[in-house]
Coordinates of C-alpha atoms in Angstrom, one line a residue:
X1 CA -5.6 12.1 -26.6
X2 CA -5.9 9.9 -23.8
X3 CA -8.8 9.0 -21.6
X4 CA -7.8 9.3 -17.6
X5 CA -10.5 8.6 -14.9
X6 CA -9.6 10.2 -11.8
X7 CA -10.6 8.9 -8.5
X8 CA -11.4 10.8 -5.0
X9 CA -11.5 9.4 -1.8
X10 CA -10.8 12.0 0.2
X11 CA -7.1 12.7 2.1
X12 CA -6.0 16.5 3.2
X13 CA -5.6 17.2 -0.1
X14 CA -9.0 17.7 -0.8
X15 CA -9.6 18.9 3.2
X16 CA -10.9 22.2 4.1
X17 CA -10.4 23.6 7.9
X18 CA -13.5 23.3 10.1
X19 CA -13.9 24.0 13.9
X20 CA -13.0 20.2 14.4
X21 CA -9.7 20.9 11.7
X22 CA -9.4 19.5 8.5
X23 CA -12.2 17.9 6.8
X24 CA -12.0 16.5 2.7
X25 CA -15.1 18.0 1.3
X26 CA -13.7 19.4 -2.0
X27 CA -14.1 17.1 -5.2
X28 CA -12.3 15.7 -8.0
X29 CA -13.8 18.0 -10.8
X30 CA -13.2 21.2 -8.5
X31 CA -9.5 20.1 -7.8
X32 CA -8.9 19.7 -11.8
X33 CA -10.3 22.8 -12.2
X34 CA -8.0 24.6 -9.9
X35 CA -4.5 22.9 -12.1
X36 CA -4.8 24.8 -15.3
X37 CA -1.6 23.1 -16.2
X38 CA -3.7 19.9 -17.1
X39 CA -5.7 21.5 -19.6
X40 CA -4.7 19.3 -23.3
X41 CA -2.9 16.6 -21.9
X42 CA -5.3 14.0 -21.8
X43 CA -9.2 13.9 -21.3
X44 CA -9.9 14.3 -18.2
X45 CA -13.2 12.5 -15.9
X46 CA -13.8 12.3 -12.4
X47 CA -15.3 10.2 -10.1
X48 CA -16.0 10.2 -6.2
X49 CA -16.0 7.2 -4.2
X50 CA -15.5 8.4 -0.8
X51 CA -14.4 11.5 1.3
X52 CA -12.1 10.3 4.3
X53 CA -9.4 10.6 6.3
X54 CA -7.2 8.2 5.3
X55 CA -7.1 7.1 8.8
X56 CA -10.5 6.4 8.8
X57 CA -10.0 3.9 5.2
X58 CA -10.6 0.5 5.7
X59 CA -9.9 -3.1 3.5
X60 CA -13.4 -2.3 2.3
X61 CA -12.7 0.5 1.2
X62 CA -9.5 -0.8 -1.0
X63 CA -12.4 -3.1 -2.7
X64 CA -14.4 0.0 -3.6
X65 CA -11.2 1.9 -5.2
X66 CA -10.2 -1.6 -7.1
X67 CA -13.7 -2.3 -8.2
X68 CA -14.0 1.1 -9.5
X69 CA -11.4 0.5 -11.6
X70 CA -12.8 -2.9 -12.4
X71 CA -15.8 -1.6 -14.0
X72 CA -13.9 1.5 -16.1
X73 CA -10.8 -0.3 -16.5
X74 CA -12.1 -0.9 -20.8
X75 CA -12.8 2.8 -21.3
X76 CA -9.7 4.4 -19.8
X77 CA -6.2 4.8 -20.7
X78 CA -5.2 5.3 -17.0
X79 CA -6.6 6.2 -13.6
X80 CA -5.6 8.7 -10.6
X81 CA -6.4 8.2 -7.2
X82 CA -6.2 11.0 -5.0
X83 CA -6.0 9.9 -1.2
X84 CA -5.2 11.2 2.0
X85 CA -1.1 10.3 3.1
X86 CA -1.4 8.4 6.2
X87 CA -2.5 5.1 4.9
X88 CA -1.4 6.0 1.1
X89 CA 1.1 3.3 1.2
X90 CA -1.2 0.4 2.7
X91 CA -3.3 1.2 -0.1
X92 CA -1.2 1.1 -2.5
X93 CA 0.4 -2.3 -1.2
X94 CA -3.7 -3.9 -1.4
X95 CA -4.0 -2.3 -5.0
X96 CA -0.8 -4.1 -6.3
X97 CA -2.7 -7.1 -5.3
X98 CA -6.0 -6.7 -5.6
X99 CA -5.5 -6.0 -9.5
X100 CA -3.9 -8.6 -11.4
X101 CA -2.4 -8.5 -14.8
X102 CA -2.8 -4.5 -14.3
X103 CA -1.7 -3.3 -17.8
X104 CA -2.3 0.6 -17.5
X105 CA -1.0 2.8 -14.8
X106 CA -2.7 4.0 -11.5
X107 CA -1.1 7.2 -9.7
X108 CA -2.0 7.2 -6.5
X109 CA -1.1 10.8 -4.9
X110 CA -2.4 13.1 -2.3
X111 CA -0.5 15.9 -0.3
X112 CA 0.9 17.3 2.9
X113 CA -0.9 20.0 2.4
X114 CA -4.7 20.8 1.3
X115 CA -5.0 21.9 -2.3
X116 CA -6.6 25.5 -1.1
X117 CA -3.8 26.1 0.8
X118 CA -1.4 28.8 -0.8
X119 CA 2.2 26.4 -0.4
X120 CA 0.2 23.4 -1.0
X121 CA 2.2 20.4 -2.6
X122 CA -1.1 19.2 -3.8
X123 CA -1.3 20.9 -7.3
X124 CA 2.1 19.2 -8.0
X125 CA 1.4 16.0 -7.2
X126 CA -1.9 15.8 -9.0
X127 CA -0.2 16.8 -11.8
X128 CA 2.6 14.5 -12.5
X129 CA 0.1 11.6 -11.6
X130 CA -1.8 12.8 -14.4
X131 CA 1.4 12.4 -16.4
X132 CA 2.0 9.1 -14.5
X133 CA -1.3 8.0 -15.3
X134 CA -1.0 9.3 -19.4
X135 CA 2.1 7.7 -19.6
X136 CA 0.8 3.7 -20.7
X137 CA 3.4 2.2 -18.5
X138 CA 1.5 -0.9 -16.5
X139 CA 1.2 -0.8 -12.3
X140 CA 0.0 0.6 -9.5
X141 CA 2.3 3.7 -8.5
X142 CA 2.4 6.3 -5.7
X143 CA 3.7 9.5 -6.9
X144 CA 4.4 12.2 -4.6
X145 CA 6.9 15.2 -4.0
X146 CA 9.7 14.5 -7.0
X147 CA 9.5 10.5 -6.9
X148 CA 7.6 7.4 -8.7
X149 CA 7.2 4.8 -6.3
X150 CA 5.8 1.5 -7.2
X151 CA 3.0 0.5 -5.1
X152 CA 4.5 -2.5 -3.4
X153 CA 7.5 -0.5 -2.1
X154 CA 6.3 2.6 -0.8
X155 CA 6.4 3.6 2.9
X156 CA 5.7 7.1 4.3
X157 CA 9.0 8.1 6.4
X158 CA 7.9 11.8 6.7
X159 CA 4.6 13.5 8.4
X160 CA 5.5 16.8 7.1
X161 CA 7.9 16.4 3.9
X162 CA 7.2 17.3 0.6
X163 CA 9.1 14.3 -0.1
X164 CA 7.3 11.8 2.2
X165 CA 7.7 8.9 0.9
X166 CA 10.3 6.7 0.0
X167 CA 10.8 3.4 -2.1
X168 CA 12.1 0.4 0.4
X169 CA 14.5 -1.9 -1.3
X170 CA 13.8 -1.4 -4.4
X171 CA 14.8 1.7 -7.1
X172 CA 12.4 4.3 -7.6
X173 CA 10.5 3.5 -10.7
X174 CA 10.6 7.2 -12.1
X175 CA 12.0 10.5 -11.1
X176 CA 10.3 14.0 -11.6
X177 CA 12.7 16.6 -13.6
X178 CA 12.0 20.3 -14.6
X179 CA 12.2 17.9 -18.1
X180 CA 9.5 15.5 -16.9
X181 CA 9.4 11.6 -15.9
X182 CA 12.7 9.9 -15.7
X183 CA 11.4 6.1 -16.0
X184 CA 14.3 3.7 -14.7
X185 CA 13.9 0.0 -15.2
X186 CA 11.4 -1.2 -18.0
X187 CA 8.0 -2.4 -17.0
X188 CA 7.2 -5.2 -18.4
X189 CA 2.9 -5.3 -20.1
X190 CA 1.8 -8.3 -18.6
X191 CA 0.5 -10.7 -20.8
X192 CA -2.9 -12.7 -19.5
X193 CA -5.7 -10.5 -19.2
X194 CA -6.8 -7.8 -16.8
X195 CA -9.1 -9.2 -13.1
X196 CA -9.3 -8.1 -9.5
X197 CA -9.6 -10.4 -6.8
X198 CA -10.3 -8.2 -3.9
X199 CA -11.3 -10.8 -1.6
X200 CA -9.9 -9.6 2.1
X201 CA -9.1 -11.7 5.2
X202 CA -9.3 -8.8 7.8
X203 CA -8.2 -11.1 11.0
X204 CA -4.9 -10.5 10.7
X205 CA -2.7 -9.2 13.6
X206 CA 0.4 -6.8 13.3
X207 CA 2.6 -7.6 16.4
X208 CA 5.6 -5.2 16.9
X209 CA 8.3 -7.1 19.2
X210 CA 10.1 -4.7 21.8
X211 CA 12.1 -6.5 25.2
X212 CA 10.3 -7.7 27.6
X213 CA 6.7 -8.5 25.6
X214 CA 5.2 -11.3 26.7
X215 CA 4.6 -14.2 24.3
X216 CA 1.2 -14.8 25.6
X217 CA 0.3 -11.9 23.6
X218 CA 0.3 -14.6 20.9
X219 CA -2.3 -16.5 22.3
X220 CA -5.1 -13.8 22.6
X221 CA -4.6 -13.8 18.8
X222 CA -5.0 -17.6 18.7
X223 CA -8.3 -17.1 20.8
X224 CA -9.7 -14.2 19.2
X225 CA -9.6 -16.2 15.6
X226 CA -6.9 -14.5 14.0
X227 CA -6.1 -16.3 10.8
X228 CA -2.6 -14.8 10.6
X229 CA 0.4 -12.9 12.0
X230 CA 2.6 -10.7 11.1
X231 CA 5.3 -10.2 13.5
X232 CA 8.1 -7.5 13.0
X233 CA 11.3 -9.0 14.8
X234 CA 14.2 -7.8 15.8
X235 CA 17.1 -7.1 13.1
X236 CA 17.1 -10.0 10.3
X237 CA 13.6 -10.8 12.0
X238 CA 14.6 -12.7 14.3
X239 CA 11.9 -13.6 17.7
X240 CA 13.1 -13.8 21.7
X241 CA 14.3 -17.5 22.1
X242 CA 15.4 -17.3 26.0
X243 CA 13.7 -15.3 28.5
X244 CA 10.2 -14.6 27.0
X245 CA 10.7 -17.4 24.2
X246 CA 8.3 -16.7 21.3
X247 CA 9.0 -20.0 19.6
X248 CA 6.6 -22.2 21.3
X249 CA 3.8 -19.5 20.9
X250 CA 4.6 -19.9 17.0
X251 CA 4.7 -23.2 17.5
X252 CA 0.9 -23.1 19.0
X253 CA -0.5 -20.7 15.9
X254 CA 1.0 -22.7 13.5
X255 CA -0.7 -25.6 14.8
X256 CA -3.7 -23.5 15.2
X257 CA -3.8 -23.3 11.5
X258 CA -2.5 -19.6 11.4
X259 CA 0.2 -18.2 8.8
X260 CA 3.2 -16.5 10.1
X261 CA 5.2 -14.0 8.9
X262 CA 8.6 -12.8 10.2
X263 CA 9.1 -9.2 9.5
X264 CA 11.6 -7.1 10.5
X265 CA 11.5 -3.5 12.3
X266 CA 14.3 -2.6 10.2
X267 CA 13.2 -0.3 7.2
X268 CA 16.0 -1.5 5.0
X269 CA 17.9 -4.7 3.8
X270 CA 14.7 -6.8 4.9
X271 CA 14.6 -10.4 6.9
X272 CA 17.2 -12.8 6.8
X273 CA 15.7 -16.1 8.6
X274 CA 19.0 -18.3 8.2
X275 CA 21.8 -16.3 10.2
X276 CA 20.5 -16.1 13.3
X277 CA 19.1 -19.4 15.4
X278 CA 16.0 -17.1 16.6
X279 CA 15.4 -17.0 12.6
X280 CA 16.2 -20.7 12.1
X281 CA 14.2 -21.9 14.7
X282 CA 11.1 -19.9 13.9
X283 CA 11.3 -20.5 10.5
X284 CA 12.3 -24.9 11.1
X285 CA 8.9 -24.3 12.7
X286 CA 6.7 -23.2 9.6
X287 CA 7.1 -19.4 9.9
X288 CA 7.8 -17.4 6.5
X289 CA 10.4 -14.6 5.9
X290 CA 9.0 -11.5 4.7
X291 CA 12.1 -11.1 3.2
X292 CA 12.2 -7.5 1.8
X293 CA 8.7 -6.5 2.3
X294 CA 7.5 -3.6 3.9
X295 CA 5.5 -3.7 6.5
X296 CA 2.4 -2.0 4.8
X297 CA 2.8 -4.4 1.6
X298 CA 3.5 -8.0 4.2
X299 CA 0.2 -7.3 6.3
X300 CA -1.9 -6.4 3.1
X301 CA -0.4 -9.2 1.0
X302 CA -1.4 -11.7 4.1
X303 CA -4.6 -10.3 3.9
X304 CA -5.2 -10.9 0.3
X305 CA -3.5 -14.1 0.2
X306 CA -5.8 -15.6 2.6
X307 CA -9.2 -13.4 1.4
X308 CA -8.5 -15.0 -2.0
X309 CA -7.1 -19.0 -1.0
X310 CA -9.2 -22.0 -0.1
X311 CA -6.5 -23.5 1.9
X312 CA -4.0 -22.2 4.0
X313 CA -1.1 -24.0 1.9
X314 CA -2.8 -22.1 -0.9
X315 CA -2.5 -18.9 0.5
X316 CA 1.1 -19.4 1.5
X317 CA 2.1 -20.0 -1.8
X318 CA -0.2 -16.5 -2.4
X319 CA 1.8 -14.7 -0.3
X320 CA 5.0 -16.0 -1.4
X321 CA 4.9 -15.3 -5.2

């Protein structure tokens, strides 16, 4: 029998109402308690890091969760980490960074609805990440409502959904049957062995283009000693070139030392920096597709990438593998 280690930080699933609303202030062991369904599947531990909000998580917090599984990664099969939705997906993204070589799975899961509750999604979910977790295939995965997402890929498209989260670009890694986990593409066991490097650059802006923005937005970022930028373009990721040119604002953080990373608004089909001359010109200039990125996994990655480089160049080429 397997040895899984499951994780709490926190997240409506574990939330209770209070006079101020929900508050997470049940723990790990009482939740397993509460899933009889689990009971000779694997062996079963838990362990409580935090109790938030996950709108309250921070990249400090992403340390804590990796580090965790740092120090019990030799004496566990597998881990679950059960989180509040709203910034599921960033986490997830920093995860898929943070631990490198990661040859046993981590289900990340959480629900729409707290675990007391009598529709509550939150039995479910906890469940099939135990079965994600017990499974021996290597990554970090968010598993929610009837799909396996893999960490890097996963955006939340629903607030209310059972089904909240989708995988962007990419196939779901598994499906969730009345028969059980419906693995698609083989996942390759890496090779080398098993660090973190949870090093985090937290200046590092997330600008969201709309008409008529100003570029000198871009220089309160180069003042306030932002070390890079995310911006999400328009379409293929593409940046004003005419009225309200953002090119020689690029121009300037680039020069400035900053990294910067065209994005796109666009959930699907990612960024395309050779068809259109705003893409062209940005990137002629040193700026760096995103290409099919999410959001969530382009802003965490940049803030890994530079947490864990000595140089810029050597966090560019971070970012880009």
């Amino acid at each position: 029998m397997k040895k899984i280690l499951m994780i709490s930080t926190g997240g409506t699933i574990a939330s209770e109402p209070s006079p101020d609303g929900l508050i997470p202030t049940i723990d790990g062991a009482k939740m397993v308690k509460m899933i009889p369904r689990l009971k000779g599947l694997c062996e079963i531990s838990c362990k409580e890091i935090m109790s938030l909000d996950s709108s309250n998580i921070q990249p400090h917090h992403w340390q804590e969760m990796a580090n965790a599984i740092n120090d019990e990664y030799d004496n566990y099969d597998g881990f679950v980490i059960t989180h509040g939705t709203d910034t599921m997906a960033y986490t997830a993204a920093a995860l898929s960074s943070m631990l490198v070589n990661l040859a046993k799975p981590v289900a990340i899961t959480g629900a729409q609805l707290p675990i007391e509750h009598p529709e509550t999604d939150g039995k479910n979910n906890i469940f099939h990440s135990f079965h994600v977790a017990n499974s021996g295939k290597p990554g970090v995965f968010l598993v929610f409502g009837n799909k396996v997402v893999s960490g890097k890929v996963a955006k939340k498209m629903h607030t209310k959904e059972f089904n909240a989260f989708y995988s962007i670009n990419q196939s779901y890694s598994a499906t969730i049957t009345s028969d059980g986990l419906e693995w698609g593409a083989e996942l390759a066991t890496p090779t080398e062995s098993f660090r973190v490097m949870t090093e985090i650059e937290e200046k590092v802006a997330l600008l969201k283009l709309i008409p008529g923005t100003s570029p000198d937005i871009m220089e309160y970022i180069i003042d306030k000693g932002y070390k890079g930028i995310v911006i999400e373009g328009f379409g293929a990721g593409g940046v004003p070139n005419d009225e309200n040119n953002y090119l020689p604002a690029v121009e300037k953080a680039l020069k400035a030392g900053l990294i910067v990373i065209c994005a796109t608004q666009c959930t699907y089909d990612g960024v395309n920096l050779k068809e259109y001359p705003i893409g062209v010109l940005a990137a002629r200039l040193g700026a760096i597709s995103a290409e099919t990125m999410t959001t969530e996994r382009a802003v965490t990655k940049l803030m890994w990438a530079l947490g864990n480089a000595k140089t810029t160049e050597e966090a560019k080429q971070l970012f880009i593998k």
